[in-house]
Tab-separated table of C-alpha atoms in Angstrom:
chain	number	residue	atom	x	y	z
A	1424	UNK	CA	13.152	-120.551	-26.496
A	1425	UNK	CA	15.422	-123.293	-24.321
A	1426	UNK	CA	14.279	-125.908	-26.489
A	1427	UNK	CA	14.198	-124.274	-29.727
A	1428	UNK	CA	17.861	-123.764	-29.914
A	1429	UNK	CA	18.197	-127.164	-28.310
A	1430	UNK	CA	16.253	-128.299	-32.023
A	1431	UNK	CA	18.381	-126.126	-33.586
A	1432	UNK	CA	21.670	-127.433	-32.241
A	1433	UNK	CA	20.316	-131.158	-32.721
A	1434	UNK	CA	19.743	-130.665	-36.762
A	1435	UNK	CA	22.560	-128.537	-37.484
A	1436	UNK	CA	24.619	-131.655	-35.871
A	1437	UNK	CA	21.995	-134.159	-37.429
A	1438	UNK	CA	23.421	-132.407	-40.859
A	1439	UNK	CA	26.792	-132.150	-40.032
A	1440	UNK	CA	27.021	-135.542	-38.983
A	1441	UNK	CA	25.839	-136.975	-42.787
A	1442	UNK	CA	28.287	-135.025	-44.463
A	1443	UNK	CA	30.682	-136.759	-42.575
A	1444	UNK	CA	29.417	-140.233	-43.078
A	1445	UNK	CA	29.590	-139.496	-46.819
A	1446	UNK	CA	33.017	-138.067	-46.955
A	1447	UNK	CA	34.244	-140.684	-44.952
A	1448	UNK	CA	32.323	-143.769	-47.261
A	1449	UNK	CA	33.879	-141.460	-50.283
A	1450	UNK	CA	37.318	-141.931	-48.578
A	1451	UNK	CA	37.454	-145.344	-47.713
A	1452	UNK	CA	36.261	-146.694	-51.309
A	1453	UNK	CA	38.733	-144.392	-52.924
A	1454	UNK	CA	41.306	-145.787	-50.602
A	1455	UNK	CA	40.343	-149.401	-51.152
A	1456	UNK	CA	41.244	-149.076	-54.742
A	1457	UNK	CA	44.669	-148.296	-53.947
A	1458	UNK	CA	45.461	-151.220	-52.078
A	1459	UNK	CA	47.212	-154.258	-54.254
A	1460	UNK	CA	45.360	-157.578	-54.528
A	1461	UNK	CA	42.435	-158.987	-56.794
A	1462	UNK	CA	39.360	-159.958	-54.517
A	1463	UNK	CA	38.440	-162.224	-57.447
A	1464	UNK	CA	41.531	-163.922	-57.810
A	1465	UNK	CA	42.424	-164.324	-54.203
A	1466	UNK	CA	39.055	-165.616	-53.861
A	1467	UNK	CA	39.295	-167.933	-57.261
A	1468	UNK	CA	42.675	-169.250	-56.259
A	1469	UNK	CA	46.042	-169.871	-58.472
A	1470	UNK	CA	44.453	-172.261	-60.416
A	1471	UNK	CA	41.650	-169.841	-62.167
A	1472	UNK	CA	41.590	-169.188	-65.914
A	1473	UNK	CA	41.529	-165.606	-67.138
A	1474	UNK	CA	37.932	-166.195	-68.409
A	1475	UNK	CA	36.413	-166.880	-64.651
A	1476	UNK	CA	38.555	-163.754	-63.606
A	1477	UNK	CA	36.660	-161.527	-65.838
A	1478	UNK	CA	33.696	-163.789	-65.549
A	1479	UNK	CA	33.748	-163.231	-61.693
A	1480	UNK	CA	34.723	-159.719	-62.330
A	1481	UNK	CA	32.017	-158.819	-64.477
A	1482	UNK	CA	29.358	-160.397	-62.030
A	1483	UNK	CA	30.431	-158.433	-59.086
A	1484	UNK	CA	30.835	-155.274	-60.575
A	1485	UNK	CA	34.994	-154.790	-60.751
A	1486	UNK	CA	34.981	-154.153	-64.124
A	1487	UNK	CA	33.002	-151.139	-63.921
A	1488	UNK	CA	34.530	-147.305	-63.726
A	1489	UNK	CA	35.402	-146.719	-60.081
A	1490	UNK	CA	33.156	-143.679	-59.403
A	1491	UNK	CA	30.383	-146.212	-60.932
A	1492	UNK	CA	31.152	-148.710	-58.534
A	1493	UNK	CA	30.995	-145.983	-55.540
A	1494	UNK	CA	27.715	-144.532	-56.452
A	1495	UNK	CA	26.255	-147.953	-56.874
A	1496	UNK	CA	27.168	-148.965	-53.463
A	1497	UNK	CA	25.729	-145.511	-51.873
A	1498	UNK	CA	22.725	-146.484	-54.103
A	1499	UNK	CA	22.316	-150.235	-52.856
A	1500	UNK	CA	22.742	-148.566	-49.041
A	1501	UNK	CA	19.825	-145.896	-49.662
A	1502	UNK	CA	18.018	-149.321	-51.027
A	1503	UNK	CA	18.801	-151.407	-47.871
A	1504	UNK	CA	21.486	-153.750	-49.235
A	1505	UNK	CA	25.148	-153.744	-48.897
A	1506	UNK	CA	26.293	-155.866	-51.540
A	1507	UNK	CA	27.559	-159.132	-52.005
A	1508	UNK	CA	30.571	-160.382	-49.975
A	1509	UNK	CA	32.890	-162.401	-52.459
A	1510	UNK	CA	34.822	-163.967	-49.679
A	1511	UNK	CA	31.652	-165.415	-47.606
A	1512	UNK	CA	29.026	-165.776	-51.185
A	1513	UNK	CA	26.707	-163.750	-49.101
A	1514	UNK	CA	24.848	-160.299	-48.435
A	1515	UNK	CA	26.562	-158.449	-46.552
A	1516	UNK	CA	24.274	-157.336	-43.938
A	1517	UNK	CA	23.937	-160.338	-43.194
A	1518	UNK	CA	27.498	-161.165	-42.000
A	1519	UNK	CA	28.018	-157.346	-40.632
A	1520	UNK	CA	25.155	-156.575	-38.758
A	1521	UNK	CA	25.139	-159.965	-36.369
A	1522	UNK	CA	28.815	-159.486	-35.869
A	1523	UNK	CA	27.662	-155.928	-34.590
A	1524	UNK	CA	25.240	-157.072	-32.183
A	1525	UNK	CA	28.049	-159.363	-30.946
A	1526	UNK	CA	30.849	-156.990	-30.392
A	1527	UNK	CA	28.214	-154.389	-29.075
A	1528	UNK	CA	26.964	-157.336	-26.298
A	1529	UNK	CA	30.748	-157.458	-25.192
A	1530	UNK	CA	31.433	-153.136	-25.412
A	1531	UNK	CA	28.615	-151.509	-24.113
A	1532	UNK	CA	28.325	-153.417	-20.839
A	1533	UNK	CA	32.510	-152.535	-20.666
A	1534	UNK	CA	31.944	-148.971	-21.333
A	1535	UNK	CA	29.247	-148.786	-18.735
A	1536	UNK	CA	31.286	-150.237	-15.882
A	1537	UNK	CA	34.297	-148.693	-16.832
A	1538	UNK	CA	32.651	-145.362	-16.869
A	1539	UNK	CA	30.790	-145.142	-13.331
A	1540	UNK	CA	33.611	-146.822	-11.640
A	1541	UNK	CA	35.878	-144.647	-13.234
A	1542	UNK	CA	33.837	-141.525	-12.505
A	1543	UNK	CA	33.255	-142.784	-8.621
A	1544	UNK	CA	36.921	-143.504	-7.997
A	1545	UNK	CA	38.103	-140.150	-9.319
A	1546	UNK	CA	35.480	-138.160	-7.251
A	1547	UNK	CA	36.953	-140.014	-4.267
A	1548	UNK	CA	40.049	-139.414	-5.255
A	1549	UNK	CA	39.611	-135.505	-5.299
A	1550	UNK	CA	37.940	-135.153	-2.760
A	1551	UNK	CA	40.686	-136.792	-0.779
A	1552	UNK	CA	43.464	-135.700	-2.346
A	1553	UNK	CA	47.170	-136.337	-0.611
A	1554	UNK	CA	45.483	-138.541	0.963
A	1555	UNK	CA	46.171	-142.810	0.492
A	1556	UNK	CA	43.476	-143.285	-1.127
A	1557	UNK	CA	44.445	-140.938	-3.427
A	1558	UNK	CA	47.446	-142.206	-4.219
A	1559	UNK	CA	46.103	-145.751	-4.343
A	1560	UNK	CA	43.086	-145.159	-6.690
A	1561	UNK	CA	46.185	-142.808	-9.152
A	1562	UNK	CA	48.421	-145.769	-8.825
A	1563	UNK	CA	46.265	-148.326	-9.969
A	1564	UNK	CA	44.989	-145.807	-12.751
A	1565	UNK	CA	48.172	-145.382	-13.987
A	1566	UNK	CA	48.900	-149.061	-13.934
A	1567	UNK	CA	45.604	-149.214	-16.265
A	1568	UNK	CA	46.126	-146.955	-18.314
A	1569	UNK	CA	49.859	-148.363	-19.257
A	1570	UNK	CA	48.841	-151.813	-19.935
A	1571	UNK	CA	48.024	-153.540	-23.308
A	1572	UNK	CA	44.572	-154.812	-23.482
A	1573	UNK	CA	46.189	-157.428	-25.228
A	1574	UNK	CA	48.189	-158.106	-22.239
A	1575	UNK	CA	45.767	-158.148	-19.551
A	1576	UNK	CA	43.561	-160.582	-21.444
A	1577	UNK	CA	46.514	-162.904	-21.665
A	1578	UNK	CA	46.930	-162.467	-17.927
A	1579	UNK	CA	43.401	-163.235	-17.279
A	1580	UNK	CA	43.250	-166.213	-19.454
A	1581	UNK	CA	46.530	-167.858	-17.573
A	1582	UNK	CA	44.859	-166.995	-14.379
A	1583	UNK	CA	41.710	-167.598	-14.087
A	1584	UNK	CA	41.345	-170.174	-17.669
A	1585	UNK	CA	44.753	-172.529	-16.769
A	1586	UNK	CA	44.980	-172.258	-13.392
A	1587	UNK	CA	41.909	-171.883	-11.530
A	1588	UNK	CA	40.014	-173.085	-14.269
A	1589	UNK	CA	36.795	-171.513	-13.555
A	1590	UNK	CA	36.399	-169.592	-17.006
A	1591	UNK	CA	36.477	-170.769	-20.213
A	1592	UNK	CA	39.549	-169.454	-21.726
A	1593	UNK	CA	38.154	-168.525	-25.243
A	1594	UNK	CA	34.759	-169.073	-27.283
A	1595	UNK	CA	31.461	-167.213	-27.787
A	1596	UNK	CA	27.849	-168.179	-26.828
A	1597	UNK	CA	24.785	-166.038	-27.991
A	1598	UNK	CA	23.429	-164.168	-25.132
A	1599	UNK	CA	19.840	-165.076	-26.936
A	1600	UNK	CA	20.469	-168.766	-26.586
A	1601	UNK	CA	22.405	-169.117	-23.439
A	1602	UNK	CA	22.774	-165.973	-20.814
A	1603	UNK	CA	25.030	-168.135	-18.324
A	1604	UNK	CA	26.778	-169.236	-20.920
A	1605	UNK	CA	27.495	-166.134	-22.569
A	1606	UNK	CA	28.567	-164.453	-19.418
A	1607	UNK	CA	30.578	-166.940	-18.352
A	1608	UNK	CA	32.584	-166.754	-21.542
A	1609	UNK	CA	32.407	-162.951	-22.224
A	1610	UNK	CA	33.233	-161.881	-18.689
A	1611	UNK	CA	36.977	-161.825	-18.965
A	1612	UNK	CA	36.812	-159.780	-22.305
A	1613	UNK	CA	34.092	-157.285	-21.056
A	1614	UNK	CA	37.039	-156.711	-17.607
A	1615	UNK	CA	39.891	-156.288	-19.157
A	1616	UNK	CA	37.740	-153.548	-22.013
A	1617	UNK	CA	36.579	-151.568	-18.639
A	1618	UNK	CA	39.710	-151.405	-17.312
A	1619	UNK	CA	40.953	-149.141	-19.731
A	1620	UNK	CA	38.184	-147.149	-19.879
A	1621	UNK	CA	37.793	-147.377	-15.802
A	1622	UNK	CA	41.252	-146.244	-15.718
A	1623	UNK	CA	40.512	-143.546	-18.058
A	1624	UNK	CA	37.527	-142.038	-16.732
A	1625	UNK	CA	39.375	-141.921	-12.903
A	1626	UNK	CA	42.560	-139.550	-14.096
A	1627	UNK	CA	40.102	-137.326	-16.070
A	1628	UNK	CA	37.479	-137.023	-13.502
A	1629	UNK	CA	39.884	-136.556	-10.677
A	1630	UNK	CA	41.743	-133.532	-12.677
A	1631	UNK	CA	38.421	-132.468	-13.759
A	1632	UNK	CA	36.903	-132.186	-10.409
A	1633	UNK	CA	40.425	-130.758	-8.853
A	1634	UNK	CA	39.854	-127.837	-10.729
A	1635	UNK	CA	36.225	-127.295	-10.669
A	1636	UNK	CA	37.031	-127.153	-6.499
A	1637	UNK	CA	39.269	-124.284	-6.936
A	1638	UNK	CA	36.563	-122.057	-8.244
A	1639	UNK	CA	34.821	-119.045	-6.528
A	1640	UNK	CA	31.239	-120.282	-6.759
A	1641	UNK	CA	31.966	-123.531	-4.867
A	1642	UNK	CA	33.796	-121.700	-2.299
A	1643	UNK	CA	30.266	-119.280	-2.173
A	1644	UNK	CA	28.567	-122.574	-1.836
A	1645	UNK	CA	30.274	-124.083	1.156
A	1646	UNK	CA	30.240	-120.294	3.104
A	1647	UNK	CA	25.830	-120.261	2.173
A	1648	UNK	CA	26.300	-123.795	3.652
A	1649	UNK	CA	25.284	-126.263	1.088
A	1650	UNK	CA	25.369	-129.373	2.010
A	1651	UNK	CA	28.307	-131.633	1.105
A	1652	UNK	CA	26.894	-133.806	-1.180
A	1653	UNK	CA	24.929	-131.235	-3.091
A	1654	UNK	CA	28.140	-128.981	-3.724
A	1655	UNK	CA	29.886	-132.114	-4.725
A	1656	UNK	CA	27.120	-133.513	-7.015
A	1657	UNK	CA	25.030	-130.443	-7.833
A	1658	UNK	CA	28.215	-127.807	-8.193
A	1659	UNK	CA	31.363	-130.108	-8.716
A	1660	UNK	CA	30.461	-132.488	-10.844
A	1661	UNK	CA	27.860	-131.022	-13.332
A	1662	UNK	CA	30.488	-128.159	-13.831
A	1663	UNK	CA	33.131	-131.350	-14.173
A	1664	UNK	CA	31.186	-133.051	-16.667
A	1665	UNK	CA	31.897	-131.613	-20.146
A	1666	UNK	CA	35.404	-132.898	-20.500
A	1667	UNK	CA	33.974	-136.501	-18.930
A	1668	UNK	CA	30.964	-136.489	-21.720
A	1669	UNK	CA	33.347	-135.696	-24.554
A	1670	UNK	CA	35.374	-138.596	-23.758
A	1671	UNK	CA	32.310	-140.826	-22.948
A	1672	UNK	CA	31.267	-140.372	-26.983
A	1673	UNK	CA	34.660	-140.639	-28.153
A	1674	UNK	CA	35.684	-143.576	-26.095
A	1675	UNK	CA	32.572	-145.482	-27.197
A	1676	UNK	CA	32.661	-144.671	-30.750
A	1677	UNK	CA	36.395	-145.543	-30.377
A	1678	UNK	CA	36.180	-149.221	-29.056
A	1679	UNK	CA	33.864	-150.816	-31.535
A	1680	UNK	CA	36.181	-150.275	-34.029
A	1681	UNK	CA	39.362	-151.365	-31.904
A	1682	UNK	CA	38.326	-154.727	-30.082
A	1683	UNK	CA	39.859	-156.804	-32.855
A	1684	UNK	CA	43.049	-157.354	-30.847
A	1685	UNK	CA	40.556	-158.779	-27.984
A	1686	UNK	CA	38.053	-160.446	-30.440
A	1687	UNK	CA	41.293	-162.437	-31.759
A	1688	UNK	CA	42.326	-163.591	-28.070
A	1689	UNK	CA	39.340	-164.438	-26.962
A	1690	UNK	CA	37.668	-166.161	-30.748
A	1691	UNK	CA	34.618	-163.558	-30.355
A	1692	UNK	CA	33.015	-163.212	-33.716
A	1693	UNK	CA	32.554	-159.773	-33.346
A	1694	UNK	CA	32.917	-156.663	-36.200
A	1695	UNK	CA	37.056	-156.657	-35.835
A	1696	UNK	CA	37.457	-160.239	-36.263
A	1697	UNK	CA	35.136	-160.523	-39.863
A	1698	UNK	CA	36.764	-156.545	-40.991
A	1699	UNK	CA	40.006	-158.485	-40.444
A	1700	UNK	CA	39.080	-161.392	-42.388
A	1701	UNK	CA	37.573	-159.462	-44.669
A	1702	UNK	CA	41.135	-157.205	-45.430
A	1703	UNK	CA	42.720	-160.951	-45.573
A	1704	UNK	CA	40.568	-162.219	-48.293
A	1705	UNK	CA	40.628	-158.349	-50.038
A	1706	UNK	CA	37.212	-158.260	-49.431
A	1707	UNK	CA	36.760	-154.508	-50.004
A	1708	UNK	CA	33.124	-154.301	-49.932
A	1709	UNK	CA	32.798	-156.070	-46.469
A	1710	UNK	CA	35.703	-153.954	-45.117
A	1711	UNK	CA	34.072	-150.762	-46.563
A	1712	UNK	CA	30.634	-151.645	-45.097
A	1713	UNK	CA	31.973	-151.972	-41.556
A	1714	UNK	CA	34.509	-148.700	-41.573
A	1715	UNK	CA	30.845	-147.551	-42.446
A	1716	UNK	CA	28.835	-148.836	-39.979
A	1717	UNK	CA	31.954	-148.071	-37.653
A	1718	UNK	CA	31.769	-144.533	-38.637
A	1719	UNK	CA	27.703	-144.517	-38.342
A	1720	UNK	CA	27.999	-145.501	-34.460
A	1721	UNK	CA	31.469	-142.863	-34.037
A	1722	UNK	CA	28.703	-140.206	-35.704
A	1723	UNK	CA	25.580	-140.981	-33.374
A	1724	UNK	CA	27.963	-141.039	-29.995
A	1725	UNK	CA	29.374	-137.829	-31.210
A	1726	UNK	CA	25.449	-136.350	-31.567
A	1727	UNK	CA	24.502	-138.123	-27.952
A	1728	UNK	CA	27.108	-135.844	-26.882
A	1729	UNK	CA	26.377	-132.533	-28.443
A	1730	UNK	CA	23.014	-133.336	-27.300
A	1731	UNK	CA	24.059	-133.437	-23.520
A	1732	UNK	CA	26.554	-130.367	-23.976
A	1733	UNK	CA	23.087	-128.610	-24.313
A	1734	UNK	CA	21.457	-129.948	-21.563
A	1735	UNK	CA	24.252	-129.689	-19.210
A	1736	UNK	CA	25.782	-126.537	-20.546
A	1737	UNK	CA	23.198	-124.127	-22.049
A	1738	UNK	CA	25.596	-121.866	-23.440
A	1739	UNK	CA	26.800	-124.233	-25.995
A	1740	UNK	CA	23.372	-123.885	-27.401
């Protein structure tokens, strides 16, 4: 019965979570069309004649109705193609989806460092609360969660790039061709990401767990004489865990879509720095295909975490 509603709960969000990704492809090309420029002439340059405008035009598509244009893109996606990129002269999955595996190579190890320290520091920071380490582990998460990313990266680069010289201060190596090489050039990027997100994850968890501690059943659980660690892992934090998950999915979905300001500092050739060339060039097709595939990941971290709401919450089924 447990798992049936479990299914349940997984398609309804399965369905839910399409609907989205079309509105939101539905919103984005209508709001493309609004902003000013000429892909084909900013791509053509001052010097093009009016007959390789509508010569370019015609070849791409432009010159069609706009709801024409719209359905042939959702078409081309159901077919496995994104279109043509007018800035780069190329398909663009093939500029998109290698700039994805790049920015995800520099998030996902952030997110998961950020997140268990985050988590660990604001358990000990409940459970000793008053305390100096308390205070300590709220300064510095304060501290975190006021700085710029754009700051810190700046601060790392003059630190440990121009003074001690024992990181590279910008650049990008494949992890596939060179692992030492990409970690020594990605390591300042993937800090200063989990120091947000440590910083993050330490005030919520410590509130979270503050308030969990207050609550009859733990106090029943410390008078039956439950071990510390259980009633801190196996009462505390489960019951502490559904305002941590939420932000887990959101803060994932969240930063590959918003490490352009770090892809810039650091010359990563990740998703933020090509969407940013791509509005630059008005390359609307390449900009629409990665709010998309943006919107895709935001979509399947949002399902990861209705999926763990059920597990860890069965009334939400």
């Amino acid at each position: 019965m447990k798992s049936n509603n479990l299914a349940k709960m997984i398609g309804k969000r399965v369905v839910q979570s399409c609907i989205t990704i079309l509105l939101v492809t539905l919103f984005v090309f209508a709001l493309i069309q609004m902003v000013p420029g000429d892909p084909v002439a900013n791509y053509l340059g001052a010097t093009a004649t009016e007959e390789q405008i509508a010569y370019y035009r015609h070849l791409y598509g432009f010159d069609r109705p706009v709801i024409v244009q719209y359905l042939s893109w959702i078409g081309g996606l159901f077919r496995g193609t994104m279109g043509q990129s007018i800035s780069y002269q190329s398909e663009i999955a093939d500029i998109i989806l290698p700039r994805l595996g790049t920015t995800l190579t520099m998030v996902i190890p952030a997110f998961i460092i950020g997140t268990i320290t985050g988590i660990l520091f604001g358990i000990i920071a409940a459970k000793n609360r008053g305390k100096t380490i308390d205070s300590v582990i709220s300064f510095f998460a304060n501290i975190g969660v006021s700085m710029p990313m754009f700051w810190l990266g700046m601060m790392g680069m003059l630190v440990f790039a121009l003074k001690l010289r024992v990181l590279p201060s910008s650049g990008y190596v494949p992890i596939t061709r060179d692992f030492g090489g990409w970690l020594s050039h990605m390591i300042m990027p993937i800090i200063v990401l989990s120091l947000g997100v440590n910083a993050g994850f330490v005030r919520l968890t410590r509130s979270s767990m503050l308030e969990v501690m207050r609550q009859d059943y733990v106090t029943t659980a410390r008078a039956k004489g439950v071990s510390k660690k259980d009633v801190t892992f196996r009462h505390q934090l489960r019951n502490s865990m559904i305002p941590i998950v939420t932000t887990m999915g959101m803060r994932l979905g969240s930063m590959v879509g918003s490490t352009v300001l770090i892809e810039s500092l650091f010359v990563i050739p990740g998703l933020g720095s090509v969407m940013m060339n791509g509005i630059s060039n008005r390359d609307f097709m390449l900009v629409a295909n990665g709010v998309l595939i943006i919107s895709i990941f935001v979509a399947i971290c949002n399902l990861v975490v209705d999926i763990l709401y059920g597990i860890i919450d069965p009334r939400t089924r």
